[in-house]
Coordinates of N, CA and C in Angstrom, one line a residue:
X1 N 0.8 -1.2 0.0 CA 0.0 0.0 0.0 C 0.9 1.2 0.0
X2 N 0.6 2.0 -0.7 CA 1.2 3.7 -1.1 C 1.1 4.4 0.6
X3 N 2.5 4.6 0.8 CA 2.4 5.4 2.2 C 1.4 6.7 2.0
X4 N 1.0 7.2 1.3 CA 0.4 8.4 1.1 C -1.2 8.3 1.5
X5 N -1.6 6.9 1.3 CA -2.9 6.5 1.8 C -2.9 6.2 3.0
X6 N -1.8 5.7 3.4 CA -2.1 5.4 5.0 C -3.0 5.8 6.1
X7 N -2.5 7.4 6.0 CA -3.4 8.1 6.9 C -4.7 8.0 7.2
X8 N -5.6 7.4 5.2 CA -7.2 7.2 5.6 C -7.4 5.9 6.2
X9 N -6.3 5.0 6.1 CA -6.4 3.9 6.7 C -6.5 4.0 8.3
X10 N -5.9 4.7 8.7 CA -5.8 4.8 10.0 C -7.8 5.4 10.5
X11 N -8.2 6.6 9.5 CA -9.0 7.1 9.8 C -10.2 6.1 9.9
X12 N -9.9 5.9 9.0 CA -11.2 4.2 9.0 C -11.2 3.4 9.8
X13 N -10.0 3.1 10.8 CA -9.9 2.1 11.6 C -10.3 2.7 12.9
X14 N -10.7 4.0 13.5 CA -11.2 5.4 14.1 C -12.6 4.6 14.2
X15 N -13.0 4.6 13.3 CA -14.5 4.1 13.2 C -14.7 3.1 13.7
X16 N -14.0 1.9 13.0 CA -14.1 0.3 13.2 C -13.9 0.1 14.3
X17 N -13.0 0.6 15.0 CA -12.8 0.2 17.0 C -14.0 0.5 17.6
X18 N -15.0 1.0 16.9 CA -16.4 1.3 18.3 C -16.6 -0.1 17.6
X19 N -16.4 -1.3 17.5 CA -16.9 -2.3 17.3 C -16.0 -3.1 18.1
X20 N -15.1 -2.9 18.5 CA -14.1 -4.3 19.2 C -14.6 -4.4 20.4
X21 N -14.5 -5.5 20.4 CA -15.2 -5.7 22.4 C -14.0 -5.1 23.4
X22 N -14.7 -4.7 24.2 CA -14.0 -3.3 25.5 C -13.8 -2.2 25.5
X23 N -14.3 -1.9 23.8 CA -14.3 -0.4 23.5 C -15.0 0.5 24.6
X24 N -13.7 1.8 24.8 CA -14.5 2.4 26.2 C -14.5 3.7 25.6
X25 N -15.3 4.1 24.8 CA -15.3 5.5 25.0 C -15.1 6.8 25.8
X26 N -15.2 6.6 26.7 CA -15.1 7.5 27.7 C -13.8 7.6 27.9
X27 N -12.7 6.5 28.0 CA -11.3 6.2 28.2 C -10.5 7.1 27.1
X28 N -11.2 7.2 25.6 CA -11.1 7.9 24.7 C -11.2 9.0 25.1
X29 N -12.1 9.6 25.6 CA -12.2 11.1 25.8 C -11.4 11.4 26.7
X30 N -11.4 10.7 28.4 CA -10.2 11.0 28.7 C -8.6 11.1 28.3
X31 N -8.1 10.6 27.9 CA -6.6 9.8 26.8 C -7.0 11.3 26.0
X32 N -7.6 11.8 25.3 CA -7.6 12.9 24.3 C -7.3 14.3 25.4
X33 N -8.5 14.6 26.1 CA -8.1 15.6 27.2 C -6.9 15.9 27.8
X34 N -6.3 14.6 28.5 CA -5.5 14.4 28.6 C -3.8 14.5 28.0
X35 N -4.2 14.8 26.7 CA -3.0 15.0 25.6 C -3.1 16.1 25.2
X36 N -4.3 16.6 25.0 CA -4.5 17.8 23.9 C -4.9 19.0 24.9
X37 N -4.4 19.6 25.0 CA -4.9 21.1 25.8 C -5.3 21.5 24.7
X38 N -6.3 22.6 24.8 CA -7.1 23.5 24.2 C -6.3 24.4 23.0
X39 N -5.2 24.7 23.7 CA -4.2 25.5 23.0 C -3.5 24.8 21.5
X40 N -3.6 23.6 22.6 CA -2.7 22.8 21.6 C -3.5 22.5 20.3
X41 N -4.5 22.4 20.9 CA -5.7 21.8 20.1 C -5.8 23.1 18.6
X42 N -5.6 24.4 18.9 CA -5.7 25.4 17.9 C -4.8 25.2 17.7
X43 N -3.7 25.2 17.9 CA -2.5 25.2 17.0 C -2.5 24.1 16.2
X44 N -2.8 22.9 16.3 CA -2.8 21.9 15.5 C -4.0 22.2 14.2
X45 N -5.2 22.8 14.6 CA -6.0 23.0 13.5 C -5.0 24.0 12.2
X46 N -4.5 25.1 13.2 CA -4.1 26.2 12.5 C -3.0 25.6 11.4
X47 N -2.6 24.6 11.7 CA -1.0 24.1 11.2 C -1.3 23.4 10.1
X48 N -2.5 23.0 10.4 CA -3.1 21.5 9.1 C -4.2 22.7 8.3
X49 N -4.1 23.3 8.3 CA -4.8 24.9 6.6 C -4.2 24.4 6.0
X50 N -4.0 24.4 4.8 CA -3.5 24.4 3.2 C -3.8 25.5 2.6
X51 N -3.0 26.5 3.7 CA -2.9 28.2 2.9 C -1.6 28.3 2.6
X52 N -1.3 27.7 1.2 CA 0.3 27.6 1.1 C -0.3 28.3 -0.7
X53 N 0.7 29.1 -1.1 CA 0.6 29.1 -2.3 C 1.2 28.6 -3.5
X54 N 0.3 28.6 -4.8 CA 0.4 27.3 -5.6 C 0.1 28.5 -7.0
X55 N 1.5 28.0 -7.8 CA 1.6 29.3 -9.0 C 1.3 30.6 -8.3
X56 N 1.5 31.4 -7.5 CA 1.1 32.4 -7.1 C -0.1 32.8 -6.9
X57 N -1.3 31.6 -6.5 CA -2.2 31.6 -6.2 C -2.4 31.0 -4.7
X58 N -3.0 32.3 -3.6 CA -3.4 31.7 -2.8 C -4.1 30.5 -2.7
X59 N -4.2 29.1 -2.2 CA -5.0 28.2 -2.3 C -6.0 28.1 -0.9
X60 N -6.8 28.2 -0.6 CA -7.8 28.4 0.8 C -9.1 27.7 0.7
X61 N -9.0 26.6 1.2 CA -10.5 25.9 1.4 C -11.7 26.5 2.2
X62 N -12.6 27.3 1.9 CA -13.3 27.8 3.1 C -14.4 26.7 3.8
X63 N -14.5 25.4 3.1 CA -15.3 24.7 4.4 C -14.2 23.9 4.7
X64 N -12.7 23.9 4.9 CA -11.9 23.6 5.9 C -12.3 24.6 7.1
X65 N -11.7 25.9 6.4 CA -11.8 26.9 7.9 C -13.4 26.8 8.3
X66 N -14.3 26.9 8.1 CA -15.5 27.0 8.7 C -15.3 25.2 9.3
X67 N -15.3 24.7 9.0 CA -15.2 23.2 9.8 C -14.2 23.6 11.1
X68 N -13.1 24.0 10.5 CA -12.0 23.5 12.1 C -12.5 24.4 12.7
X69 N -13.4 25.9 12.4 CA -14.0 26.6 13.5 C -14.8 26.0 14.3
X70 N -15.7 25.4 13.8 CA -17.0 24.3 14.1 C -15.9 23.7 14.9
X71 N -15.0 22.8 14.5 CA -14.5 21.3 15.6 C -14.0 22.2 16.8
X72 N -13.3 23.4 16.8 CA -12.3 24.0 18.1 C -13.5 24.4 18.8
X73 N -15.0 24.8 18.1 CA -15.9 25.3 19.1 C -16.7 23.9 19.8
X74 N -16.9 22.8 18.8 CA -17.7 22.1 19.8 C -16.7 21.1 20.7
X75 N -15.0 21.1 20.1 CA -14.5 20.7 21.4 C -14.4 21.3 22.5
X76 N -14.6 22.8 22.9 CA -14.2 23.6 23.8 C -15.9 23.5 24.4
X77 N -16.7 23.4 23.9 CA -18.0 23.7 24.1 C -18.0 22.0 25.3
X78 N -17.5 21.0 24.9 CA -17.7 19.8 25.4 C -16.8 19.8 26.4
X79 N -16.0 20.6 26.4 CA -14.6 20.6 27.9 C -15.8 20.6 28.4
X80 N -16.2 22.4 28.2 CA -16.8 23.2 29.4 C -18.2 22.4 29.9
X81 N -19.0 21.9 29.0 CA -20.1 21.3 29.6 C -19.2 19.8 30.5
X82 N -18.5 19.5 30.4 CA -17.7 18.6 31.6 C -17.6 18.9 32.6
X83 N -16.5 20.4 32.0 CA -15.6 21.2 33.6 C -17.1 21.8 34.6
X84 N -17.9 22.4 33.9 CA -18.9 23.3 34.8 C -20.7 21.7 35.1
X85 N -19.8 20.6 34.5 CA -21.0 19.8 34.8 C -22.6 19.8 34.4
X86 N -22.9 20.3 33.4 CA -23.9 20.5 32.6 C -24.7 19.4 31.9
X87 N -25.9 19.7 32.0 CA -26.4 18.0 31.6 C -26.4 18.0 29.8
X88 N -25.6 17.1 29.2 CA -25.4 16.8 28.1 C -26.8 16.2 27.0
X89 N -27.5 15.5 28.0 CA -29.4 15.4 28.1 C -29.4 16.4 27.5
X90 N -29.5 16.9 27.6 CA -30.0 18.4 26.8 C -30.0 18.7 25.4
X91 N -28.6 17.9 24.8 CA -28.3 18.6 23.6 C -28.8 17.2 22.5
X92 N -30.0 17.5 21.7 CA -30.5 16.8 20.5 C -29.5 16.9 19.5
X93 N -29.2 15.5 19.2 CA -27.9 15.3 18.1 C -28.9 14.0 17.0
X94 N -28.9 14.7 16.0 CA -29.7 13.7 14.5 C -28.4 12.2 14.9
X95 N -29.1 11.0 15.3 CA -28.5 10.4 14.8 C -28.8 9.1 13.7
X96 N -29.7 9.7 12.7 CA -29.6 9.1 11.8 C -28.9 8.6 10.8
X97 N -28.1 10.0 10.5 CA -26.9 9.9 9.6 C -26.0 9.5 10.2
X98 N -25.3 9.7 11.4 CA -24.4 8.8 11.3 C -24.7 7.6 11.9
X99 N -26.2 7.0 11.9 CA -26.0 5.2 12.4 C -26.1 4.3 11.3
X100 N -26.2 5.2 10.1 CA -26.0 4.5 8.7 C -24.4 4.3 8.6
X101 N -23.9 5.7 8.9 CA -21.9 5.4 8.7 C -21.9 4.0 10.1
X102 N -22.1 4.3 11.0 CA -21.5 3.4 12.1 C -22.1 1.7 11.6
X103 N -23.1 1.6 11.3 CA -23.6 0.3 11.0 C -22.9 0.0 9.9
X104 N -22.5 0.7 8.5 CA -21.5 0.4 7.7 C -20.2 0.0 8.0
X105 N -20.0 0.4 9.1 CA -18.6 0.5 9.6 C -18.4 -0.9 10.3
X106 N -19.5 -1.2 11.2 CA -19.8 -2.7 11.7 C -19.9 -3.5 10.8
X107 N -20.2 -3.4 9.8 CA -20.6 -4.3 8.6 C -19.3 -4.5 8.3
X108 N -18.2 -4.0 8.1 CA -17.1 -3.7 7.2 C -16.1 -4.6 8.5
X109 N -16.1 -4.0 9.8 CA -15.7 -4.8 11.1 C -15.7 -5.9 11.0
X110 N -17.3 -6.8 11.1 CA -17.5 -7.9 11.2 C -16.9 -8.7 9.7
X111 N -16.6 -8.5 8.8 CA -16.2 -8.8 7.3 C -14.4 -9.1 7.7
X112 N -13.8 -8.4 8.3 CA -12.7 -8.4 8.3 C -11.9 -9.1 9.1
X113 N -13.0 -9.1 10.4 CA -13.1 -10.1 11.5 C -12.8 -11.6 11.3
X114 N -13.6 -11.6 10.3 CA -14.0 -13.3 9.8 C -13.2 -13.8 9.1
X115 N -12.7 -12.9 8.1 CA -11.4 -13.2 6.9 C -10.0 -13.2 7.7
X116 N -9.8 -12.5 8.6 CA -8.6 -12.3 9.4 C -8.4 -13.5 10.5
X117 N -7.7 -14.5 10.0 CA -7.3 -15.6 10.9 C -6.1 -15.1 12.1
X118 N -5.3 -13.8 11.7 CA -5.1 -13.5 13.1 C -5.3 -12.3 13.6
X119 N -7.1 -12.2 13.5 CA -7.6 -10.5 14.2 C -7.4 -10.9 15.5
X120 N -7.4 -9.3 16.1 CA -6.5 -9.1 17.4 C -7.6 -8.3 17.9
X121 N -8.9 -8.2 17.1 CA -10.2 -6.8 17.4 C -10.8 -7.5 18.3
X122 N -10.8 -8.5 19.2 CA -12.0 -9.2 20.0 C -11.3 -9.7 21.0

């Protein structure tokens, strides 16, 4: 496999672990908190732009930036409803669309599972 795709591989395998048995979410959020301060957390968005220019053309994605605004606000938004203890109850999240990606993702899990004489996911 081309090192240059790796990275989606990794991203897909992001998904597929909410299927391994002992998946802890929570462990997840802590382990991230834990690593990533707030700060850090901007600076890492800020670093991954692709505002580099190309033929003397600015190049600027605007639903990159409007996205990593979105992700630095609803990560900071989910500290604070942690740190000040806020009931999470509260907030209506569609999840229809993504239980089509997640159940695809199980689908895809369980497939690889089966063919993998030495999976290590269970």
């Amino acid at each position: 496999m081309r090192s240059n795709y790796a990275h989606l591989i990794l991203l897909d395998l992001v998904i597929y672990e909410t299927h391994r048995s002992g998946y802890d979410p929570v462990k997840n959020v802590q382990d991230f908190w834990d690593k990533y301060p707030l700060s850090t957390i901007k600076d890492y968005i800020v670093v991954l732009h692709p505002d580099k220019v190309d033929n003397g053309k600015m190049r600027d994605n605007p639903q990159l930036s409007e996205f990593s605004v979105e992700l630095l606000r609803v990560l900071i938004a989910y500290f604070m409803i942690h740190m000040t203890q806020l009931d999470l109850g509260k907030v209506s999240i569609s999840v229809e669309v993504n239980k089509e990606i997640i159940d695809t993702s199980k689908a895809i899990s369980d497939f690889f599972n089966r063919v993998s004489p030495s999976n290590t996911n269970s």
